[in-house]
PDB file of C-alpha atoms in Angstrom:
ATOM      1  CA  MET A   1      57.971 -52.771  -2.318  1.00 61.00           C
ATOM      2  CA  ALA A   2      57.084 -53.592   1.299  1.00 68.00           C
ATOM      3  CA  TYR A   3      56.352 -49.905   1.830  1.00 69.00           C
ATOM      4  CA  PHE A   4      53.641 -49.875  -0.892  1.00 68.00           C
ATOM      5  CA  SER A   5      52.021 -53.070   0.387  1.00 75.00           C
ATOM      6  CA  SER A   6      51.790 -51.628   3.916  1.00 77.00           C
ATOM      7  CA  ILE A   7      50.178 -48.424   2.531  1.00 74.00           C
ATOM      8  CA  THR A   8      47.736 -50.483   0.491  1.00 78.00           C
ATOM      9  CA  LYS A   9      46.854 -52.596   3.521  1.00 76.00           C
ATOM     10  CA  PHE A  10      46.377 -49.424   5.599  1.00 73.00           C
ATOM     11  CA  LEU A  11      44.098 -47.911   2.965  1.00 71.00           C
ATOM     12  CA  LYS A  12      42.055 -51.073   2.586  1.00 76.00           C
ATOM     13  CA  SER A  13      41.452 -51.261   6.279  1.00 78.00           C
ATOM     14  CA  TYR A  14      40.397 -47.638   6.730  1.00 76.00           C
ATOM     15  CA  LEU A  15      38.527 -47.105   3.457  1.00 76.00           C
ATOM     16  CA  PRO A  16      35.225 -48.690   4.652  1.00 82.00           C
ATOM     17  CA  ILE A  17      35.380 -46.574   7.846  1.00 82.00           C
ATOM     18  CA  ALA A  18      35.923 -43.378   5.869  1.00 80.00           C
ATOM     19  CA  ASP A  19      33.154 -44.276   3.466  1.00 83.00           C
ATOM     20  CA  GLU A  20      30.720 -44.968   6.279  1.00 86.00           C
ATOM     21  CA  SER A  21      31.612 -41.754   8.091  1.00 87.00           C
ATOM     22  CA  SER A  22      31.161 -39.724   4.914  1.00 88.00           C
ATOM     23  CA  TRP A  23      27.654 -41.119   4.569  1.00 90.00           C
ATOM     24  CA  TYR A  24      26.854 -40.159   8.144  1.00 91.00           C
ATOM     25  CA  CYS A  25      28.168 -36.644   7.514  1.00 90.00           C
ATOM     26  CA  ALA A  26      26.014 -36.380   4.380  1.00 92.00           C
ATOM     27  CA  VAL A  27      22.896 -37.457   6.275  1.00 93.00           C
ATOM     28  CA  VAL A  28      23.623 -35.006   9.113  1.00 93.00           C
ATOM     29  CA  LEU A  29      24.248 -32.173   6.615  1.00 92.00           C
ATOM     30  CA  LEU A  30      20.968 -32.935   4.823  1.00 90.00           C
ATOM     31  CA  ALA A  31      19.081 -32.935   8.119  1.00 88.00           C
ATOM     32  CA  LEU A  32      20.588 -29.535   9.085  1.00 86.00           C
ATOM     33  CA  ILE A  33      19.688 -28.048   5.732  1.00 84.00           C
ATOM     34  CA  LEU A  34      16.078 -29.209   6.010  1.00 82.00           C
ATOM     35  CA  LEU A  35      15.703 -28.027   9.583  1.00 80.00           C
ATOM     36  CA  GLY A  36      17.410 -24.724   8.888  1.00 74.00           C
ATOM     37  CA  GLY A  37      15.052 -24.048   5.978  1.00 66.00           C
ATOM     38  CA  SER A  38      11.985 -24.643   8.081  1.00 65.00           C
ATOM     39  CA  PHE A  39      13.196 -22.262  10.844  1.00 61.00           C
ATOM     40  CA  ARG A  40      13.970 -19.598   8.313  1.00 59.00           C
ATOM     41  CA  GLU A  41      10.509 -19.812   6.765  1.00 59.00           C
ATOM     42  CA  ASN A  42       8.886 -19.513  10.169  1.00 61.00           C
ATOM     43  CA  TYR A  43      11.034 -16.460  10.941  1.00 61.00           C
ATOM     44  CA  TYR A  44      10.039 -14.739   7.757  1.00 62.00           C
ATOM     45  CA  ASP A  45       6.333 -15.487   8.395  1.00 67.00           C
ATOM     46  CA  GLN A  46       6.623 -13.817  11.848  1.00 67.00           C
ATOM     47  CA  GLU A  47       8.403 -10.838  10.332  1.00 67.00           C
ATOM     48  CA  ALA A  48       5.699 -10.483   7.668  1.00 66.00           C
ATOM     49  CA  ASP A  49       3.024 -10.482  10.344  1.00 66.00           C
ATOM     50  CA  LYS A  50       4.843  -7.725  12.263  1.00 63.00           C
ATOM     51  CA  VAL A  51       5.082  -5.632   9.098  1.00 60.00           C
ATOM     52  CA  LYS A  52       1.377  -6.149   8.332  1.00 61.00           C
ATOM     53  CA  GLN A  53       0.453  -5.009  11.857  1.00 58.00           C
ATOM     54  CA  GLN A  54       2.632  -1.898  11.467  1.00 57.00           C
ATOM     55  CA  LEU A  55       1.064  -1.039   8.086  1.00 60.00           C
ATOM     56  CA  ARG A  56      -2.457  -1.411   9.438  1.00 61.00           C
ATOM     57  CA  PRO A  57      -4.032   1.985   8.642  1.00 69.00           C
ATOM     58  CA  CYS A  58      -6.692   2.139  11.399  1.00 81.00           C
ATOM     59  CA  ASP A  59      -7.240   1.002  14.925  1.00 82.00           C
ATOM     60  CA  GLU A  60     -10.198  -1.192  15.766  1.00 88.00           C
ATOM     61  CA  ILE A  61     -11.826   1.811  17.501  1.00 90.00           C
ATOM     62  CA  TYR A  62     -11.841   4.808  15.198  1.00 91.00           C
ATOM     63  CA  VAL A  63     -12.799   8.417  16.004  1.00 93.00           C
ATOM     64  CA  VAL A  64     -14.238  10.300  13.002  1.00 92.00           C
ATOM     65  CA  GLY A  65     -12.268  13.406  12.148  1.00 92.00           C
ATOM     66  CA  GLU A  66     -13.172  16.719  10.442  1.00 93.00           C
ATOM     67  CA  ASP A  67     -14.442  16.399   6.846  1.00 90.00           C
ATOM     68  CA  GLU A  68     -14.540  12.573   6.931  1.00 92.00           C
ATOM     69  CA  THR A  69     -17.356  10.510   5.570  1.00 91.00           C
ATOM     70  CA  LEU A  70     -18.106   6.806   5.964  1.00 90.00           C
ATOM     71  CA  HIS A  71     -16.942   6.354   2.367  1.00 90.00           C
ATOM     72  CA  THR A  72     -13.524   7.928   2.967  1.00 90.00           C
ATOM     73  CA  ILE A  73     -13.067   6.034   6.252  1.00 90.00           C
ATOM     74  CA  SER A  74     -14.078   2.808   4.495  1.00 88.00           C
ATOM     75  CA  GLU A  75     -11.449   3.355   1.792  1.00 88.00           C
ATOM     76  CA  LYS A  76      -8.753   4.390   4.280  1.00 87.00           C
ATOM     77  CA  CYS A  77      -9.352   1.537   6.714  1.00 86.00           C
ATOM     78  CA  GLY A  78     -10.371  -1.197   4.308  1.00 84.00           C
ATOM     79  CA  ASP A  79     -13.704  -1.910   5.947  1.00 87.00           C
ATOM     80  CA  PRO A  80     -16.642  -1.813   3.510  1.00 88.00           C
ATOM     81  CA  PHE A  81     -19.219  -2.781   6.170  1.00 89.00           C
ATOM     82  CA  ILE A  82     -18.899   0.084   8.712  1.00 90.00           C
ATOM     83  CA  VAL A  83     -22.645   0.730   8.879  1.00 89.00           C
ATOM     84  CA  GLU A  84     -23.515  -2.925   9.369  1.00 90.00           C
ATOM     85  CA  ARG A  85     -21.008  -3.320  12.228  1.00 90.00           C
ATOM     86  CA  ASN A  86     -22.073  -0.125  13.993  1.00 92.00           C
ATOM     87  CA  PRO A  87     -25.781  -0.319  14.896  1.00 91.00           C
ATOM     88  CA  HIS A  88     -25.632   3.139  16.624  1.00 91.00           C
ATOM     89  CA  ILE A  89     -25.230   4.728  13.162  1.00 90.00           C
ATOM     90  CA  HIS A  90     -28.807   5.218  12.016  1.00 88.00           C
ATOM     91  CA  ASP A  91     -28.127   7.492   9.042  1.00 88.00           C
ATOM     92  CA  PRO A  92     -24.906   6.887   7.050  1.00 85.00           C
ATOM     93  CA  ASP A  93     -25.005  10.492   5.859  1.00 86.00           C
ATOM     94  CA  ASP A  94     -25.105  11.875   9.411  1.00 86.00           C
ATOM     95  CA  VAL A  95     -21.514  11.313  10.498  1.00 90.00           C
ATOM     96  CA  PHE A  96     -19.867  13.974  12.640  1.00 92.00           C
ATOM     97  CA  PRO A  97     -16.405  14.600  14.085  1.00 93.00           C
ATOM     98  CA  GLY A  98     -15.881  12.750  17.348  1.00 94.00           C
ATOM     99  CA  LEU A  99     -18.191   9.848  16.510  1.00 93.00           C
ATOM    100  CA  VAL A 100     -16.658   6.595  17.651  1.00 94.00           C
ATOM    101  CA  ILE A 101     -16.993   3.633  15.283  1.00 93.00           C
ATOM    102  CA  LYS A 102     -15.777   0.084  15.180  1.00 92.00           C
ATOM    103  CA  ILE A 103     -13.460  -0.788  12.299  1.00 90.00           C
ATOM    104  CA  THR A 104     -12.789  -4.356  11.061  1.00 84.00           C
ATOM    105  CA  PRO A 105     -10.253  -4.187   8.190  1.00 73.00           C
ATOM    106  CA  ASN A 106     -10.765  -6.529   5.282  1.00 65.00           C
ATOM    107  CA  PRO A 107      -7.997  -9.187   5.562  1.00 60.00           C
ATOM    108  CA  MET A 108      -7.747  -9.529   1.799  1.00 55.00           C
ATOM    109  CA  ARG A 109      -6.778  -5.883   1.412  1.00 48.00           C
ATOM    110  CA  ILE A 110      -3.947  -5.859   3.969  1.00 45.00           C
TER     111      ILE A 110
END
């Protein structure tokens, strides 16, 4: 009988400490979960930006190739305003291989 009373006394004295420490552990675990989720989201955003840059079809400076028109370049590079951004192009139908033009891809398309 004395054995059970000593165990009961022991449990009663350490139960509040165990309860409090479990609350601290729960708070720390919740904080780690929230912080870990924010880091992961940031990591995926950076990876998505890298993929978008790699998938970018044209450089900012583009050299017209054989049998290309402004229309085909516009579709390929996603820039519908090539003539407006290149004042040295006086006639949109007079595009020749080797012509250097500035391309600004449409951000909605990429």
